[in-house]
GROMACS .gro file of C-alpha atoms in nm:
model
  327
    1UNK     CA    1  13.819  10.144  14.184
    2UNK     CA    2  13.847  10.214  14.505
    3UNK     CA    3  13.586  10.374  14.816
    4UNK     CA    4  13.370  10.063  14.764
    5UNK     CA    5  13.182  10.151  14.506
    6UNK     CA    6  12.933   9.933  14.399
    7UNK     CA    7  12.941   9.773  14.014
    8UNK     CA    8  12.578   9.721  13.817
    9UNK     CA    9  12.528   9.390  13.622
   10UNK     CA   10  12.403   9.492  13.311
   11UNK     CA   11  12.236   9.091  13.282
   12UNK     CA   12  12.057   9.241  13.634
   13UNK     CA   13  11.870   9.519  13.522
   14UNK     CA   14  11.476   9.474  13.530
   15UNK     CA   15  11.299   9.370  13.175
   16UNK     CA   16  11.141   9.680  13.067
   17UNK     CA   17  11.467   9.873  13.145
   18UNK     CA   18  11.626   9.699  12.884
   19UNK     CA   19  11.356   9.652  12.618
   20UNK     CA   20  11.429  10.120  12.659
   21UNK     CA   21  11.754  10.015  12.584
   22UNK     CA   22  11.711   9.756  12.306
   23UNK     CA   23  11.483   9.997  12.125
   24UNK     CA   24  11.775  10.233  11.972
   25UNK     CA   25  11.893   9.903  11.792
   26UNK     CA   26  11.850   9.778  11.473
   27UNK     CA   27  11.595   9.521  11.408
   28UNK     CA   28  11.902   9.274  11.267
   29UNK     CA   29  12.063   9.341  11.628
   30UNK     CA   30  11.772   9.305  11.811
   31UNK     CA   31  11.696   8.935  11.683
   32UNK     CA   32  12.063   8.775  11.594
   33UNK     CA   33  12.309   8.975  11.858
   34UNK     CA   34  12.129   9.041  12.162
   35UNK     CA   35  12.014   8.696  12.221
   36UNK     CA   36  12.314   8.583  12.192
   37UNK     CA   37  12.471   8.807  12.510
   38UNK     CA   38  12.305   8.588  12.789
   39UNK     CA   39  11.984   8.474  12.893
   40UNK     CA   40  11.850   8.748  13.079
   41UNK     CA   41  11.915   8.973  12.723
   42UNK     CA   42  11.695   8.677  12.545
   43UNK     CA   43  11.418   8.696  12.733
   44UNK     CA   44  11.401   9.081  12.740
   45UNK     CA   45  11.380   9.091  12.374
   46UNK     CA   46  11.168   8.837  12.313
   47UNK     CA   47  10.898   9.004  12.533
   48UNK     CA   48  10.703   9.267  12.499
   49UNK     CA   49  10.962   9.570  12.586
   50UNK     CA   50  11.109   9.568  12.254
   51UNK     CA   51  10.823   9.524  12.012
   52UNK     CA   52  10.547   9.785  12.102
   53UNK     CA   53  10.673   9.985  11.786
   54UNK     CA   54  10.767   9.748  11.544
   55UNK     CA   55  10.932   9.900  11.196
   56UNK     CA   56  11.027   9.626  10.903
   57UNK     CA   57  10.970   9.833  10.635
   58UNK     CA   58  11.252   9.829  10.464
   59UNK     CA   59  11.349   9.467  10.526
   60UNK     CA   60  11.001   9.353  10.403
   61UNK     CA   61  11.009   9.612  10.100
   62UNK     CA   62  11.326   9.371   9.981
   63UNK     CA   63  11.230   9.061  10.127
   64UNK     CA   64  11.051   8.757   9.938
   65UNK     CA   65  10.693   8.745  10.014
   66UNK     CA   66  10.665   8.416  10.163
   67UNK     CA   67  10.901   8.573  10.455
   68UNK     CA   68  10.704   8.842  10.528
   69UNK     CA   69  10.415   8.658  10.726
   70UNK     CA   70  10.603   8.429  10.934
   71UNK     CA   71  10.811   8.739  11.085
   72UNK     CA   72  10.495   8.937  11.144
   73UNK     CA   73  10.324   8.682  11.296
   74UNK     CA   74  10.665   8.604  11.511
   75UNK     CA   75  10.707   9.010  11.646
   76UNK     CA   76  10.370   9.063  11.699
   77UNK     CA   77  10.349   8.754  11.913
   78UNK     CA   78  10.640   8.936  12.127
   79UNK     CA   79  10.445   9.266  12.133
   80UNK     CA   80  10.190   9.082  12.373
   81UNK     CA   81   9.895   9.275  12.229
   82UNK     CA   82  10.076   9.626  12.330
   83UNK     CA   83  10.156   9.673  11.966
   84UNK     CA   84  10.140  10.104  11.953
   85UNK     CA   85  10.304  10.113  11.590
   86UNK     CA   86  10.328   9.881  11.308
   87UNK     CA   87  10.521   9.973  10.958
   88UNK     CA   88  10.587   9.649  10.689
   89UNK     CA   89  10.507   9.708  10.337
   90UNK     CA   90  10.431   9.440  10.057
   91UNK     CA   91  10.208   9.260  10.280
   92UNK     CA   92  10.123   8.940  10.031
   93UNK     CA   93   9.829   8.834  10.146
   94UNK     CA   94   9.475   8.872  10.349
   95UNK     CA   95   9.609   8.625  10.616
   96UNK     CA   96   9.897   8.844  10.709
   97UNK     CA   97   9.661   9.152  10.757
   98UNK     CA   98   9.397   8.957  10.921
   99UNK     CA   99   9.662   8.864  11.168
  100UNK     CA  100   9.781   9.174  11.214
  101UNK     CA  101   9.409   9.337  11.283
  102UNK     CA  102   9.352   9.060  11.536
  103UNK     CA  103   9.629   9.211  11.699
  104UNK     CA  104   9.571   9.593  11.683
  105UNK     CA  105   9.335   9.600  12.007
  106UNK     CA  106   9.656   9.859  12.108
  107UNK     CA  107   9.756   9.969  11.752
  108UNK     CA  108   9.735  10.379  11.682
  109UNK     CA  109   9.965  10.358  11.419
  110UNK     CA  110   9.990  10.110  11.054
  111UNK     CA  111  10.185  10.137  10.803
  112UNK     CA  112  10.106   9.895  10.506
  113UNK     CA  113  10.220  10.016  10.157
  114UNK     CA  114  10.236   9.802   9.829
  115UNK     CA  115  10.044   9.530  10.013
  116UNK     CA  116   9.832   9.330   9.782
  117UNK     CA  117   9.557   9.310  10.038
  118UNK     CA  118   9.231   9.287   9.889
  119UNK     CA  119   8.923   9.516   9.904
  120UNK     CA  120   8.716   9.293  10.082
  121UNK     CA  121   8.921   9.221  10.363
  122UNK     CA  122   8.998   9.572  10.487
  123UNK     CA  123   8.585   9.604  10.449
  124UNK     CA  124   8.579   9.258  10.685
  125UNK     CA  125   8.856   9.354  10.959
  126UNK     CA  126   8.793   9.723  11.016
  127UNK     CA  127   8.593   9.728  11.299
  128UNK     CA  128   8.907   9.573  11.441
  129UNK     CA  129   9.153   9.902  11.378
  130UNK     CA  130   8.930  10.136  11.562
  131UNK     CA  131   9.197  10.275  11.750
  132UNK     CA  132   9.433  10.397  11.475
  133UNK     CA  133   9.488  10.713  11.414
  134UNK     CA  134   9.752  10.706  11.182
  135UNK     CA  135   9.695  10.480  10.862
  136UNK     CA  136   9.950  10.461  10.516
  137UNK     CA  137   9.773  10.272  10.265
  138UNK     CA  138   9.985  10.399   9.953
  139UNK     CA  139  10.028  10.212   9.651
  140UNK     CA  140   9.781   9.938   9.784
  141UNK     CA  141   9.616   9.846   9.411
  142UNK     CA  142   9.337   9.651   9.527
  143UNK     CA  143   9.173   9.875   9.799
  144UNK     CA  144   8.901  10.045   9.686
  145UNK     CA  145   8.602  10.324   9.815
  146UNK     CA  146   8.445  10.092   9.996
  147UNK     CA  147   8.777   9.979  10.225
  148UNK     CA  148   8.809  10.385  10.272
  149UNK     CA  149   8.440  10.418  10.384
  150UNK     CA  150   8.473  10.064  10.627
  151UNK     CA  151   8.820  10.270  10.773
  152UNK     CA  152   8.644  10.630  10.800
  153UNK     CA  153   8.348  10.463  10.958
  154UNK     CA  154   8.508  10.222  11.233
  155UNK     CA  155   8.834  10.438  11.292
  156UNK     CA  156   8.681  10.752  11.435
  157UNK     CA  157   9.007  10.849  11.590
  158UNK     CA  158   9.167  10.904  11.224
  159UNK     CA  159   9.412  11.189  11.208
  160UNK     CA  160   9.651  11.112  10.909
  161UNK     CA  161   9.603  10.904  10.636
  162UNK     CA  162   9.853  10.833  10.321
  163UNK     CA  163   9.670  10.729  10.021
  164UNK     CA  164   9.948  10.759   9.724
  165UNK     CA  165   9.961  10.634   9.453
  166UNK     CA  166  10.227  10.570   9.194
  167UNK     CA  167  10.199  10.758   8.812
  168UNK     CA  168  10.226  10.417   8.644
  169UNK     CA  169  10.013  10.260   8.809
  170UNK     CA  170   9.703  10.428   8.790
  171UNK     CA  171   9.711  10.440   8.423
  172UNK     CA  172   9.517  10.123   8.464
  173UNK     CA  173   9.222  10.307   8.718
  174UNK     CA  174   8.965  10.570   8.533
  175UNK     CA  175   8.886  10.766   8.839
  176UNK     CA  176   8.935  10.767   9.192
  177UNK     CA  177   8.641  11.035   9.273
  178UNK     CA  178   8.454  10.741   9.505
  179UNK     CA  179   8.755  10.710   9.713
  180UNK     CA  180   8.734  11.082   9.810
  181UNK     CA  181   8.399  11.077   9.864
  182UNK     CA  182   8.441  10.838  10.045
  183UNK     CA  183   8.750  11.014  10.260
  184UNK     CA  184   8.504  11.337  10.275
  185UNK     CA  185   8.200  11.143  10.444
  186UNK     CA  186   8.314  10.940  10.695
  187UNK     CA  187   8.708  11.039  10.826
  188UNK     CA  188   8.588  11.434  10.926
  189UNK     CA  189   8.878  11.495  11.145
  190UNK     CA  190   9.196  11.428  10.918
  191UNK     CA  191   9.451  11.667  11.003
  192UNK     CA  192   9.698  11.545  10.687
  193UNK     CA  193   9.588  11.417  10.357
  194UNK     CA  194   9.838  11.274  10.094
  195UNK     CA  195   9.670  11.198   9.783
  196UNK     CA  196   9.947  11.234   9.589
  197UNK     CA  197   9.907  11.081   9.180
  198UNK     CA  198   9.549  11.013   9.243
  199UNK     CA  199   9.294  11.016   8.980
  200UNK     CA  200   9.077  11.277   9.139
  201UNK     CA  201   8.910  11.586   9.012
  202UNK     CA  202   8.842  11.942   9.153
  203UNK     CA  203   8.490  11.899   9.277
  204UNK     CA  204   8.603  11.574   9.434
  205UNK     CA  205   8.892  11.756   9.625
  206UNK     CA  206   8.666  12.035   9.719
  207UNK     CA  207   8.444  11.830   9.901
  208UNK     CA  208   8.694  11.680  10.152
  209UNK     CA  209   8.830  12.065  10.213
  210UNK     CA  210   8.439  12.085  10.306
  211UNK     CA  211   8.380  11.804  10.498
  212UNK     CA  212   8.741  11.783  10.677
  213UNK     CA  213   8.726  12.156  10.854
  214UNK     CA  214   9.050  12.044  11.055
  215UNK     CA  215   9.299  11.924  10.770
  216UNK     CA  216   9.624  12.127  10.757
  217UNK     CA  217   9.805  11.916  10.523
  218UNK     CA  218   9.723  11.836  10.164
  219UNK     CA  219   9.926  11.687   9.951
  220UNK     CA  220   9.795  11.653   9.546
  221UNK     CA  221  10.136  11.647   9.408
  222UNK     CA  222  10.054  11.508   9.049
  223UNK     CA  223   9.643  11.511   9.058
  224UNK     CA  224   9.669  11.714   8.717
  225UNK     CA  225   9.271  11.699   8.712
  226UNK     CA  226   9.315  11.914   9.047
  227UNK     CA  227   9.271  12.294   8.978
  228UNK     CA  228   9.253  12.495   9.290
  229UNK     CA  229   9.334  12.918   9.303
  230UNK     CA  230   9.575  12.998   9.575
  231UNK     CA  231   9.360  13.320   9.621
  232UNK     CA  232   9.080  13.079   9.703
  233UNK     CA  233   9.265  12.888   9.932
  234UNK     CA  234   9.392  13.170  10.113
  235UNK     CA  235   9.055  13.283  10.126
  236UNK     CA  236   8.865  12.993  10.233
  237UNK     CA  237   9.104  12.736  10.394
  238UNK     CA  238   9.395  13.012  10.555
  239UNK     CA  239   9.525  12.721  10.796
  240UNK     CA  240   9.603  12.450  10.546
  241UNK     CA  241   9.918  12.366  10.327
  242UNK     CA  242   9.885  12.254   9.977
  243UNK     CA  243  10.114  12.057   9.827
  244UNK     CA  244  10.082  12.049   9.472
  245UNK     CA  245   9.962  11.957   9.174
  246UNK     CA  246  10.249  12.050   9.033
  247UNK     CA  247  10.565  11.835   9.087
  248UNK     CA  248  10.921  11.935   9.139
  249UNK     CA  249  11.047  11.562   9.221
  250UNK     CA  250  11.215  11.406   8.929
  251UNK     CA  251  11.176  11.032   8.922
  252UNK     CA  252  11.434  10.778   8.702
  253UNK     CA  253  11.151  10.598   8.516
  254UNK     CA  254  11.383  10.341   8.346
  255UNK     CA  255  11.414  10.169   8.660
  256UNK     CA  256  11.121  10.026   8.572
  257UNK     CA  257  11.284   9.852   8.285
  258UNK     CA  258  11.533   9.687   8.474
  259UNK     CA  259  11.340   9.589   8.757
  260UNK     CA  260  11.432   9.243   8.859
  261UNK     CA  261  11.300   8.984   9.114
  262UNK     CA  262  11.447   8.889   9.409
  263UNK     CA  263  11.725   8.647   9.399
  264UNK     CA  264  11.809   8.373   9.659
  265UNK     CA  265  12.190   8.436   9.629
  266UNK     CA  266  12.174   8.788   9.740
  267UNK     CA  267  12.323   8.862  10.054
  268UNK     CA  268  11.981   8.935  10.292
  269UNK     CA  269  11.960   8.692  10.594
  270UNK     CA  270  11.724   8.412  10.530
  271UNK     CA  271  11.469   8.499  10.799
  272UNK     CA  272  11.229   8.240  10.757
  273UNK     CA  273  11.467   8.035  10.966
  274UNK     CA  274  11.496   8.263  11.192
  275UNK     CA  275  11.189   8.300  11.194
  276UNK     CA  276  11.074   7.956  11.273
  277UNK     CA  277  11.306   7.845  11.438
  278UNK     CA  278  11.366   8.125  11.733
  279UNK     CA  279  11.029   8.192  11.792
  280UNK     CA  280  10.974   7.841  11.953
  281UNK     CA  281  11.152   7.923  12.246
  282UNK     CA  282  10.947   8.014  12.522
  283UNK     CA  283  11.121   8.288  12.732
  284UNK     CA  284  10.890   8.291  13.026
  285UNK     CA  285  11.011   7.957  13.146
  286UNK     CA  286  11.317   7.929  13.403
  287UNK     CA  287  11.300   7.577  13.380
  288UNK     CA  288  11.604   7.336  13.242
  289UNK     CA  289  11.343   7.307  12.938
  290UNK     CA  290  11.466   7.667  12.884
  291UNK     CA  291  11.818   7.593  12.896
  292UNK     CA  292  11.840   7.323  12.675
  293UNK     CA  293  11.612   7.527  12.426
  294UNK     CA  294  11.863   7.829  12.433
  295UNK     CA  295  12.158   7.585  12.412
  296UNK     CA  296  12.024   7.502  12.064
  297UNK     CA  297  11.947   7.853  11.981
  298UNK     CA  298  12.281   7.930  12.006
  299UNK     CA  299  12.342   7.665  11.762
  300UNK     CA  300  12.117   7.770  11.479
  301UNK     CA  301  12.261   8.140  11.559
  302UNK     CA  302  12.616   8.039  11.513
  303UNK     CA  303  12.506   7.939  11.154
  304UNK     CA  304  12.370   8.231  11.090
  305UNK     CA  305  12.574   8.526  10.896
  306UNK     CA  306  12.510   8.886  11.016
  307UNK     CA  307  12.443   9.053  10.680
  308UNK     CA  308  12.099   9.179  10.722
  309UNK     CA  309  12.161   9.522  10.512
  310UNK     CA  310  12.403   9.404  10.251
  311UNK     CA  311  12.331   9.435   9.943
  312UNK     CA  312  12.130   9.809   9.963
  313UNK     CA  313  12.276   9.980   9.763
  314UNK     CA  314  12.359   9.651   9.529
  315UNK     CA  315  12.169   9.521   9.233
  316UNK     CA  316  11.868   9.459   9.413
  317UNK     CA  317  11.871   9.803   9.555
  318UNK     CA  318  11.906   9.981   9.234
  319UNK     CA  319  11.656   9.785   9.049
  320UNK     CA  320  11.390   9.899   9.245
  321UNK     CA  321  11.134  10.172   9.153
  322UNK     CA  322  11.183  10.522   9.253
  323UNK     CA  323  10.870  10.560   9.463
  324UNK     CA  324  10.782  10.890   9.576
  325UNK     CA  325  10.862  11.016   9.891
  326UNK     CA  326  10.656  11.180  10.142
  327UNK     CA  327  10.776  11.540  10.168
   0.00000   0.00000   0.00000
């Protein structure tokens, strides 16, 4: 062109300008293409810029367990404690949350469904999620009233939280009364409930509409034990929205049937390599340490295949349960 005009190096802009960027990409992007592009692009994403919201929750809803820990531990690491939003489901164990809640001195939001996280250490690492105010526990079997009461009494700032459960599932539970009474005494300032399939009756539900003065979202789709007038509610609670109990969704229950495990020949990217082996690079260094390190990142990466979402919409993909979906 001519008049002089002066080109920008994309490899030149400042950190944080491109961890703005970075964050429109996809998280297979973000950790097998971008640090591929030059150094300057590696270091950007593996600081802090990119990972403040961090969303593997439909990689880790696929993914084998044992993979699930070592690429929380790895993103959160990046996040350097700014971590504003976390979403991974099927956490597999107590480690992986205790990490996480060692890390959540920033966190407002968590997402955590189907983890098998036990009641006793949500009780133990509460204290440590005070600042959440937006907390998805759904289809978490082994959380019990007393995690609820540990959340509603440490995490004062609580606006939504998602406690669904699935209609097979809780054939197995007899009630779930303790758990609202436990929502109703100690998280007063809920704005949006979803208690959708849980083993709750009318008196139970009645109590958080009497304790929680500022909810405007309920959600009870299958609670068949739930009977609540719409005169009354009109009456009484004008500013909220009920959803259910009755359901219009219609879910494909013999999915059930032919749910299968995970198989190491599908086509999803083996991240425990990645895993381990890019998160030993250390980024902040300019040193010739550095270069040799990203010489044999590029390596590893070469051997890597791109096919992170492959495989969808594939056996793996169909097998899985129809879960139901937030309206």
């Amino acid at each position: 062109m001519e008049g002089g005009s002066e080109l920008r190096r994309w490899d030149e802009l400042i950190p944080d300008a491109l961890g703005m960027i970075f964050c429109n990409l996809s998280l297979q992007e973000l950790l097998t293409v971008i640090p591929r592009v030059c150094k300057s692009w590696g270091k950007a994403v593996a600081g802090p810029y990119c990972w403040q919201e961090i969303d593997i929750d439909e990689w880790s809803t696929y993914c084998p367990p044992e993979h699930i820990l070592p690429m929380v531990r790895m993103l959160i690491m990046r996040s350097g404690r700014s971590l504003r939003k976390l979403c991974v489901s099927s956490i597999p164990t107590d480690e992986a949350f205790s990490f996480i809640a060692d890390h959540a001195g920033s966190l407002q939001e968590l997402r955590i469904s189907r983890s098998e996280i036990s009641n006793s250490i949500v009780e133990k690492c509460a204290q440590k999620l005070s600042t959440i105010t937006f907390l998805d526990v759904s289809y978490c079997l082994n959380i019990e009233a007393s995690a609820l009461e540990a959340i509603g009494k440490h995490c004062k700032s609580l606006l939504v939280l998602h406690r669904v459960m699935h209609p097979l599932t809780v054939e197995e539970k007899i009630c779930q009364d303790d758990e609202a009474h436990a929502i109703a005494t100690t998280m007063p300032k809920l704005k949006q409930l979803e208690l959708a399939y849980a083993l709750v009756s009318t008196e139970a539900v009645l109590k958080i509409l009497l304790n929680c003065r500022q909810l405007e979202y309920l959600d009870l789709r299958g609670c068949w034990n739930v009977k609540l007038e719409e005169d009354f509610l009109k009456d009484k609670f004008s500013g909220l929205k009920v959803l259910g109990p009755i359901v219009e969704d219609s879910y494909e229950m013999e999915l059930f049937e032919n749910c299968t495990d995970f198989s190491e020949t599908s086509s999803y990217l083996a991240w425990e390599v990645l895993a381990h082996q890019l998160d030993g690079v250390n980024y902040e260094d300019d040193s010739d340490s550095f270069d040799e390190a990203w010489d044999d990142d590029e390596q590893r990466l070469e051997e890597l295949e791109l096919r992170f979402y492959e495989g969808f919409n594939g056996a793996v993909g169909d097998a899985w349960p129809a879960w139901p979906a937030s309206p």
